Amino acid sequence: MILDKSLIDQHNETLASAQQKKFDFLQSSLQDEGHDVAAILEQLAAFQIAIPSWALGTGGTRFGRFAGGGEPRSLEEKLEDVGLLHALNQSSGAISLHIPWDIPQNAVAIKQLAASFDLQFDAVNSNTFQDQSEQDYSYKFGSLAHTDKHVRDQAIAHNLEVIKHGVDLGSKALTIWLSDGTDFPGQQNFRRAFNRTLDSFHQIYEALPADWKVFIEYKPYEPHFYSTVVADWGTSLLFCQKLGEKALGLVDLGHHLPNTNIEQIVSRFLMEGKLGGFHFNDSKYGDDDLTVGAMRPFQLFLIFNELVEGMTSSEVKNPALSWMIDASHNVKDPLEDLLQSVEAIKIAYAQALIIDRKALEKAQEQNDATQAQEILQQAYRTDVRPLLAQVRLDYGAAIQPLAFYREQKIRQKLIKQRGAKTYTTGL
Ligand code: LRH
Ligand code: MN
């Protein structure tokens, strides 16, 4: 659905004066605290989040999936939907594809269509956690870690094919999430499984173009319920250090056991220069893939505190990061859910940008826990939303993207255009 830009202008006209009042108040109080608001606005404008191609339809669980209408029926319609999100918030300027769910039949045409929506291609994702009808060997007992070399070779070949698709589209990274693992004690020799996987990763690493990266995504459990080969950040870092400088860790927020201090893991990856990027989502129990910031917005803020500290410290040398969402929308409109997630991520980033770093460092040196908390909470309790709305207004997006989406009845229009019972590829 191609959006008529003038509709956004009309929307902004009705909200502009209220926005101006809120922005002026926030700008003056931040300047009083010594912040360079213009610089913060620039950083917020440059912060683009990639939308997962597998999360543009309704998600589900093994117990059921209740499809919504108007879902994208092709890669072209997925690009249209991400283009729509980007037009509304000027913050979703990239898409992350999953192969084979989104194989571009004509890469040149797909690349042109993406460019027409001002979209880039972020990391491409391989998939050796499902068997495809035409494949010779099953991944039931693993893929890159499998005991049978035929299966490992098949999985390596798939990853090389995914790199090819990525090169055709201008992507610069491959994300490997390996579901390989076991369901029962004794089922696998952990060391041998690690070494088979390392050998497979090496063969994929050797095939990476010079300017590419490979992101090693870890996850403690699911689909396996006793052990997972790449189960935690330490294992991901170990693989990355053994592979080489192009190999970096990928932090999916939902891939941590309860009460894990994720912000400390982020600090560890950064100090090793081995942080590749994120799969943002939120969760209460397991890998729930819920709307970012819906459950634990303070944890997200603390993660961005470590990111901003690391990215501004001369003690840290880490490559530019990939900011990606990985979510599944079981009860919400997928596009509304993604608009909320992008907003929550940028709120956490903006709050981290207004932390008084000098004062925090002083409090840390003096072991003044009370003052340190006051400094963090001052930023966390600041309503930074007028900053984000101002950037949207300045870049021609909607001051209130979600309100605009509903005002314009966009889902109803998509259902009219695509049908009430449409299915999209993905989870
Ligand atoms: C695994 C995961 C991985 C994707 C999949 C869709 O849980 O986070 O990043 O490949 O979800
Ligand atoms: Mn993920």
Coordinates of C-alpha atoms and ligand atoms in Angstrom, one line a residue:
M1 CA 0.0 0.0 0.0
I2 CA 1.6 3.2 -1.2
L3 CA 1.1 6.0 1.3
D4 CA -0.1 9.5 0.2
K5 CA 2.5 11.7 1.9
S6 CA 0.0 14.6 2.2
L7 CA -2.0 12.5 4.7
I8 CA 1.0 12.6 7.0
D9 CA 1.3 16.3 6.6
Q10 CA -2.4 16.8 7.5
H11 CA -1.9 14.5 10.6
N12 CA 1.2 16.5 11.7
E13 CA -0.6 19.8 11.2
T14 CA -3.2 18.8 13.8
L15 CA -0.5 17.8 16.3
A16 CA 2.3 20.3 15.6
S17 CA 1.5 23.0 18.2
A18 CA 1.1 20.4 21.1
Q19 CA 4.3 18.8 19.9
Q20 CA 6.1 22.1 19.8
K21 CA 5.1 22.9 23.4
K22 CA 6.3 19.5 24.7
F23 CA 9.5 19.7 22.7
D24 CA 10.4 23.3 23.8
F25 CA 9.9 22.3 27.4
L26 CA 12.0 19.2 27.1
Q27 CA 14.7 20.9 25.0
S28 CA 15.2 23.7 27.6
S29 CA 15.3 21.3 30.6
L30 CA 17.9 19.1 28.8
Q31 CA 20.0 22.1 27.8
D32 CA 19.8 23.2 31.4
E33 CA 21.3 19.8 32.3
G34 CA 24.1 20.5 29.8
H35 CA 22.9 18.2 27.0
D36 CA 23.5 19.0 23.3
V37 CA 20.0 18.4 22.1
A38 CA 20.8 19.0 18.4
A39 CA 23.5 16.2 18.6
I40 CA 21.0 13.9 20.3
L41 CA 18.4 14.5 17.6
E42 CA 21.0 13.7 14.9
Q43 CA 21.9 10.4 16.7
L44 CA 18.2 9.5 17.0
A45 CA 17.6 10.3 13.3
A46 CA 20.5 8.1 12.2
F47 CA 19.3 5.1 14.4
Q48 CA 17.6 2.7 12.0
I49 CA 16.1 -0.6 13.0
A50 CA 15.7 -3.6 10.7
I51 CA 12.3 -5.2 10.5
P52 CA 12.2 -9.1 10.3
S53 CA 10.6 -10.3 7.1
W54 CA 9.2 -13.3 9.1
A55 CA 7.2 -11.0 11.5
L56 CA 4.9 -9.2 9.1
G57 CA 2.1 -11.7 9.6
T58 CA 0.4 -13.2 12.6
G59 CA 2.6 -15.5 14.6
G60 CA 1.5 -18.5 16.6
T61 CA 2.5 -21.3 18.8
R62 CA 2.2 -25.1 18.6
F63 CA -1.2 -24.7 20.1
G64 CA -2.5 -22.5 17.4
R65 CA -2.2 -19.5 15.1
F66 CA -5.1 -17.1 14.6
A67 CA -4.3 -15.4 11.3
G68 CA -5.3 -11.7 10.8
G69 CA -6.3 -10.4 7.4
G70 CA -4.4 -8.3 4.9
E71 CA -1.1 -10.1 5.5
P72 CA 1.7 -9.9 2.9
R73 CA 1.4 -12.7 0.4
S74 CA 4.8 -12.2 -1.2
L75 CA 8.3 -10.7 -0.6
E76 CA 7.1 -7.7 -2.7
E77 CA 4.2 -7.1 -0.3
K78 CA 6.5 -7.6 2.7
L79 CA 8.7 -4.8 1.3
E80 CA 5.6 -2.7 0.8
D81 CA 4.7 -3.2 4.5
V82 CA 8.2 -2.3 5.8
G83 CA 8.1 0.6 3.4
L84 CA 4.9 1.7 5.0
L85 CA 6.4 1.4 8.5
H86 CA 9.4 3.4 7.4
A87 CA 7.2 6.2 5.9
L88 CA 5.4 6.5 9.2
N89 CA 8.5 6.6 11.6
Q90 CA 11.5 7.1 9.4
S91 CA 13.2 4.6 11.7
S92 CA 12.7 1.3 9.9
G93 CA 15.0 1.7 7.0
A94 CA 16.0 -1.9 6.6
I95 CA 14.6 -5.4 6.3
S96 CA 16.2 -8.7 7.5
L97 CA 15.3 -11.7 5.3
H98 CA 15.0 -15.3 6.3
I99 CA 15.9 -18.0 3.7
P100 CA 14.1 -20.0 2.3
W101 CA 11.0 -18.2 3.6
D102 CA 11.8 -15.2 1.5
I103 CA 13.9 -16.3 -1.5
P104 CA 14.1 -13.3 -4.0
Q105 CA 12.9 -14.7 -7.3
N106 CA 14.4 -11.7 -9.1
A107 CA 17.0 -10.0 -6.9
V108 CA 17.5 -7.0 -9.1
A109 CA 13.7 -6.2 -9.1
I110 CA 13.5 -6.8 -5.4
K111 CA 16.5 -4.5 -4.7
Q112 CA 14.9 -1.8 -6.9
L113 CA 11.6 -2.2 -5.1
A114 CA 13.3 -1.9 -1.7
A115 CA 15.2 1.2 -2.9
S116 CA 11.8 2.8 -4.0
F117 CA 10.8 2.5 -0.3
D118 CA 14.2 3.8 0.8
L119 CA 15.0 0.3 2.4
Q120 CA 18.3 -1.5 2.9
F121 CA 18.9 -5.2 3.4
D122 CA 20.3 -6.0 6.9
A123 CA 21.6 -9.5 7.8
V124 CA 20.2 -12.5 6.0
N125 CA 19.2 -15.5 8.1
S126 CA 19.9 -19.1 7.3
N127 CA 17.5 -21.9 8.3
T128 CA 18.7 -25.3 9.1
F129 CA 16.1 -25.8 11.9
Q130 CA 13.4 -27.0 9.4
D131 CA 13.5 -29.7 6.7
Q132 CA 12.6 -28.4 3.2
S133 CA 10.6 -30.8 1.0
E134 CA 13.3 -31.2 -1.6
Q135 CA 16.3 -31.7 0.7
D136 CA 18.2 -35.1 0.9
Y137 CA 19.1 -35.3 4.6
S138 CA 16.9 -34.4 7.6
Y139 CA 18.0 -31.9 10.3
K140 CA 16.1 -33.9 13.0
F141 CA 19.3 -34.6 14.8
G142 CA 21.1 -31.4 13.9
S143 CA 22.7 -29.6 11.0
L144 CA 26.1 -28.0 11.3
A145 CA 26.7 -30.2 14.4
H146 CA 25.3 -33.4 12.9
T147 CA 27.3 -36.6 13.3
D148 CA 26.8 -37.3 9.6
K149 CA 29.1 -35.3 7.3
H150 CA 26.5 -35.5 4.5
V151 CA 24.1 -33.6 6.7
R152 CA 26.7 -31.0 7.7
D153 CA 27.7 -30.5 4.1
Q154 CA 24.1 -29.9 3.1
A155 CA 23.7 -27.3 5.9
I156 CA 27.0 -25.6 4.9
A157 CA 25.8 -25.5 1.3
H158 CA 22.6 -23.9 2.4
N159 CA 24.5 -21.1 4.3
L160 CA 26.6 -20.5 1.2
E161 CA 23.4 -20.2 -0.8
V162 CA 22.0 -17.7 1.7
I163 CA 25.2 -15.6 1.4
K164 CA 24.7 -15.5 -2.4
H165 CA 21.2 -14.2 -2.0
G166 CA 22.5 -11.6 0.5
V167 CA 25.2 -10.5 -1.9
D168 CA 22.6 -10.1 -4.7
L169 CA 20.6 -7.8 -2.4
G170 CA 23.4 -5.8 -0.9
S171 CA 23.3 -7.3 2.5
K172 CA 26.6 -7.4 4.5
A173 CA 26.0 -10.1 7.1
L174 CA 24.8 -13.6 7.7
T175 CA 23.0 -14.5 10.9
I176 CA 23.3 -18.2 12.0
W177 CA 20.9 -19.4 14.7
L178 CA 21.7 -23.0 15.1
S179 CA 18.9 -25.0 16.8
D180 CA 21.1 -28.0 17.0
G181 CA 20.9 -29.7 20.4
T182 CA 19.6 -32.7 22.4
D183 CA 16.5 -33.6 24.5
F184 CA 18.1 -36.2 26.8
P185 CA 21.3 -36.6 28.8
G186 CA 23.9 -38.8 27.1
Q187 CA 22.4 -38.2 23.7
Q188 CA 25.5 -36.2 22.5
N189 CA 29.2 -35.7 23.2
F190 CA 29.3 -32.0 23.9
R191 CA 33.0 -31.5 22.9
R192 CA 32.7 -33.4 19.6
A193 CA 29.5 -31.6 18.7
F194 CA 31.2 -28.3 19.4
N195 CA 34.2 -29.2 17.2
R196 CA 32.0 -30.5 14.3
T197 CA 30.1 -27.2 14.5
L198 CA 33.4 -25.2 14.6
D199 CA 34.6 -27.0 11.5
S200 CA 31.3 -26.2 9.7
F201 CA 31.4 -22.6 10.8
H202 CA 35.0 -22.4 9.5
Q203 CA 33.8 -23.6 6.0
I204 CA 31.1 -20.9 6.0
Y205 CA 33.5 -18.3 7.3
E206 CA 35.9 -19.0 4.5
A207 CA 33.1 -18.3 2.0
L208 CA 32.2 -14.9 3.4
P209 CA 32.9 -11.9 1.1
A210 CA 35.7 -9.7 2.4
D211 CA 33.4 -7.0 3.8
W212 CA 30.8 -9.4 5.3
K213 CA 30.2 -10.4 8.9
V214 CA 28.7 -13.6 10.4
F215 CA 26.5 -13.2 13.5
I216 CA 26.5 -16.3 15.8
E217 CA 23.1 -16.2 17.7
Y218 CA 22.9 -18.2 20.9
K219 CA 19.8 -19.6 22.7
P220 CA 19.6 -21.8 25.8
Y221 CA 16.7 -24.0 24.8
E222 CA 13.8 -24.7 22.3
P223 CA 13.4 -26.5 20.1
H224 CA 15.6 -28.8 22.2
F225 CA 15.0 -29.2 25.9
Y226 CA 18.3 -30.7 27.4
S227 CA 21.2 -29.1 25.6
T228 CA 21.8 -26.6 22.7
V229 CA 25.2 -26.4 21.0
V230 CA 25.3 -22.6 20.9
A231 CA 23.4 -22.2 24.2
D232 CA 24.9 -19.0 25.7
W233 CA 26.9 -15.9 25.2
G234 CA 30.1 -17.6 26.3
T235 CA 29.8 -20.3 23.6
S236 CA 29.0 -17.7 21.0
L237 CA 32.0 -15.6 22.0
L238 CA 34.2 -18.7 22.0
F239 CA 33.2 -19.6 18.4
C240 CA 33.6 -16.0 17.3
Q241 CA 37.1 -15.8 18.8
K242 CA 38.1 -19.1 17.2
L243 CA 36.7 -18.1 13.8
G244 CA 38.1 -14.6 13.3
E245 CA 37.3 -10.9 13.1
K246 CA 34.3 -11.2 10.8
A247 CA 32.5 -13.4 13.4
L248 CA 30.5 -11.5 16.0
G249 CA 27.9 -12.4 18.7
L250 CA 24.2 -11.7 18.2
V251 CA 22.1 -10.9 21.3
D252 CA 18.5 -11.9 21.0
L253 CA 16.9 -10.5 24.2
G254 CA 14.6 -13.5 24.5
H255 CA 17.4 -16.0 24.5
H256 CA 18.4 -15.7 28.2
L257 CA 17.4 -17.8 31.2
P258 CA 15.3 -16.0 33.8
N259 CA 17.0 -13.1 35.7
T260 CA 20.1 -13.1 33.4
N261 CA 22.0 -9.8 33.5
I262 CA 21.8 -9.1 29.8
E263 CA 23.3 -5.7 30.0
Q264 CA 26.5 -7.2 31.6
I265 CA 26.7 -9.7 28.7
V266 CA 26.4 -6.7 26.3
S267 CA 29.3 -5.0 28.1
R268 CA 31.4 -8.2 27.8
F269 CA 30.9 -8.6 24.1
L270 CA 31.6 -4.8 23.6
M271 CA 34.9 -4.9 25.5
E272 CA 36.0 -7.8 23.3
G273 CA 34.9 -6.0 20.2
K274 CA 32.8 -9.0 19.4
L275 CA 29.2 -7.6 19.5
G276 CA 27.5 -7.8 16.1
G277 CA 24.0 -6.8 16.9
F278 CA 20.6 -7.5 18.4
H279 CA 17.3 -9.2 17.9
F280 CA 15.1 -6.9 20.0
N281 CA 11.9 -8.3 21.6
D282 CA 10.6 -8.7 25.2
S283 CA 9.6 -11.7 27.3
K284 CA 8.3 -12.7 30.7
Y285 CA 9.1 -16.4 30.8
G286 CA 10.9 -17.9 27.7
D287 CA 11.6 -16.8 24.1
D288 CA 8.2 -15.2 24.0
D289 CA 9.1 -12.8 21.2
L290 CA 6.7 -10.0 22.5
T291 CA 6.6 -6.3 21.8
V292 CA 9.9 -4.6 22.8
G293 CA 9.5 -2.7 26.0
A294 CA 6.2 -4.4 26.8
M295 CA 7.5 -6.3 29.9
R296 CA 10.9 -5.0 30.9
P297 CA 11.5 -1.5 29.6
F298 CA 14.0 -0.7 32.4
Q299 CA 16.2 -3.7 31.4
L300 CA 16.1 -2.4 27.8
F301 CA 17.2 1.0 29.2
L302 CA 20.1 -0.6 31.1
I303 CA 21.2 -2.4 27.9
F304 CA 21.3 0.9 26.0
N305 CA 23.2 2.5 28.9
E306 CA 26.0 -0.1 28.3
L307 CA 25.7 0.4 24.5
V308 CA 26.1 4.2 24.7
E309 CA 28.9 3.8 27.4
G310 CA 30.7 1.3 25.2
M311 CA 30.1 3.1 21.9
T312 CA 31.5 6.4 23.4
S313 CA 34.4 4.9 25.3
S314 CA 38.0 5.1 23.9
E315 CA 38.5 1.7 25.7
V316 CA 36.1 -0.1 23.4
K317 CA 36.8 -0.9 19.7
N318 CA 33.6 -2.6 18.4
P319 CA 32.3 -2.6 14.8
A320 CA 29.1 -0.8 13.9
L321 CA 26.1 -2.8 15.2
S322 CA 23.1 -4.3 13.5
W323 CA 19.8 -3.2 15.1
M324 CA 17.1 -5.8 14.3
I325 CA 13.8 -6.8 15.7
D326 CA 12.8 -10.5 16.1
A327 CA 9.3 -10.8 17.3
S328 CA 6.1 -12.8 16.8
H329 CA 2.7 -11.3 16.9
N330 CA 0.1 -13.7 18.2
V331 CA -2.6 -11.3 19.2
K332 CA -1.6 -7.8 17.9
D333 CA -1.7 -6.3 14.4
P334 CA 1.8 -7.1 13.2
L335 CA 2.4 -3.5 11.9
E336 CA 1.1 -1.9 15.1
D337 CA 3.3 -4.2 17.1
L338 CA 6.4 -3.3 15.1
L339 CA 5.6 0.4 15.3
Q340 CA 5.4 0.0 19.1
S341 CA 8.7 -2.0 19.2
V342 CA 10.6 0.6 17.1
E343 CA 9.4 3.4 19.4
A344 CA 10.3 1.4 22.6
I345 CA 13.9 0.8 21.3
K346 CA 14.4 4.5 20.3
I347 CA 13.0 5.6 23.7
A348 CA 15.6 3.4 25.5
Y349 CA 18.3 4.8 23.3
A350 CA 17.2 8.4 23.8
Q351 CA 17.1 7.9 27.6
A352 CA 20.6 6.4 27.5
L353 CA 21.8 9.4 25.6
I354 CA 20.7 11.8 28.3
I355 CA 22.4 10.0 31.2
D356 CA 24.9 12.3 32.9
R357 CA 27.9 10.1 32.1
K358 CA 30.5 12.2 34.0
A359 CA 28.5 12.2 37.2
L360 CA 27.8 8.5 36.8
E361 CA 31.5 7.7 36.4
K362 CA 32.2 9.8 39.5
A363 CA 29.6 8.0 41.5
Q364 CA 31.0 4.7 40.3
E365 CA 34.6 5.7 41.3
Q366 CA 33.3 6.7 44.7
N367 CA 31.1 3.5 45.1
D368 CA 28.1 5.8 45.7
A369 CA 25.4 3.4 44.7
T370 CA 22.6 5.8 45.8
Q371 CA 23.9 8.6 43.5
A372 CA 24.5 6.2 40.6
Q373 CA 20.8 5.0 40.8
E374 CA 19.6 8.6 41.0
I375 CA 21.6 9.5 37.9
L376 CA 20.2 6.5 35.9
Q377 CA 16.7 7.0 37.2
Q378 CA 16.8 10.7 36.3
A379 CA 17.3 9.7 32.6
Y380 CA 14.9 6.8 32.8
R381 CA 12.1 8.9 34.3
T382 CA 12.5 11.6 31.7
D383 CA 9.7 11.5 29.0
V384 CA 11.9 11.6 25.9
R385 CA 9.0 10.9 23.5
P386 CA 8.9 14.6 22.3
L387 CA 12.5 14.1 21.0
L388 CA 11.5 11.2 18.9
A389 CA 8.3 12.9 17.6
Q390 CA 10.4 16.0 16.7
V391 CA 12.8 13.8 14.6
R392 CA 9.9 12.2 12.8
L393 CA 8.4 15.7 12.1
D394 CA 11.8 16.9 10.9
Y395 CA 12.2 13.9 8.5
G396 CA 8.6 13.9 7.1
A397 CA 7.3 11.0 9.2
A398 CA 4.1 11.0 11.3
I399 CA 4.3 12.7 14.8
Q400 CA 2.2 9.8 16.1
P401 CA 2.7 6.8 13.7
L402 CA 0.4 4.4 15.5
A403 CA -2.5 7.0 15.8
F404 CA -2.0 7.8 12.1
Y405 CA -2.1 4.0 11.2
R406 CA -5.4 3.7 13.0
E407 CA -6.9 7.0 11.8
Q408 CA -6.2 5.9 8.2
K409 CA -7.7 2.4 8.9
I410 CA -4.7 1.0 7.1
R411 CA -5.3 -2.6 8.2
Q412 CA -8.9 -2.5 6.9
K413 CA -7.5 -1.1 3.6
L414 CA -4.9 -4.0 3.5
I415 CA -7.7 -6.5 4.1
K416 CA -9.7 -5.0 1.3
Q417 CA -6.7 -5.1 -1.0
R418 CA -5.3 -8.6 0.0
G419 CA -8.2 -10.4 1.6
A420 CA -9.3 -11.4 5.1
K421 CA -7.7 -14.8 5.1
T422 CA -4.2 -14.3 3.8
Y423 CA -1.1 -16.3 5.0
T424 CA 2.5 -15.0 4.9
T425 CA 5.7 -17.1 5.2
G426 CA 7.5 -17.0 8.6
L427 CA 6.9 -18.3 12.1
Ligands
LRH1 C1 15.2 -18.4 17.2 C2 15.2 -17.0 16.5 C3 16.2 -16.8 15.4 C4 15.3 -16.8 14.1 C5 14.0 -17.3 14.5 C6 13.0 -16.8 13.7 O1 14.4 -18.4 18.3 O2 15.3 -16.0 17.4 O3 16.7 -15.6 15.4 O4 15.9 -17.5 13.1 O5 13.9 -16.9 15.9
MN2 MN 16.4 -14.2 17.0

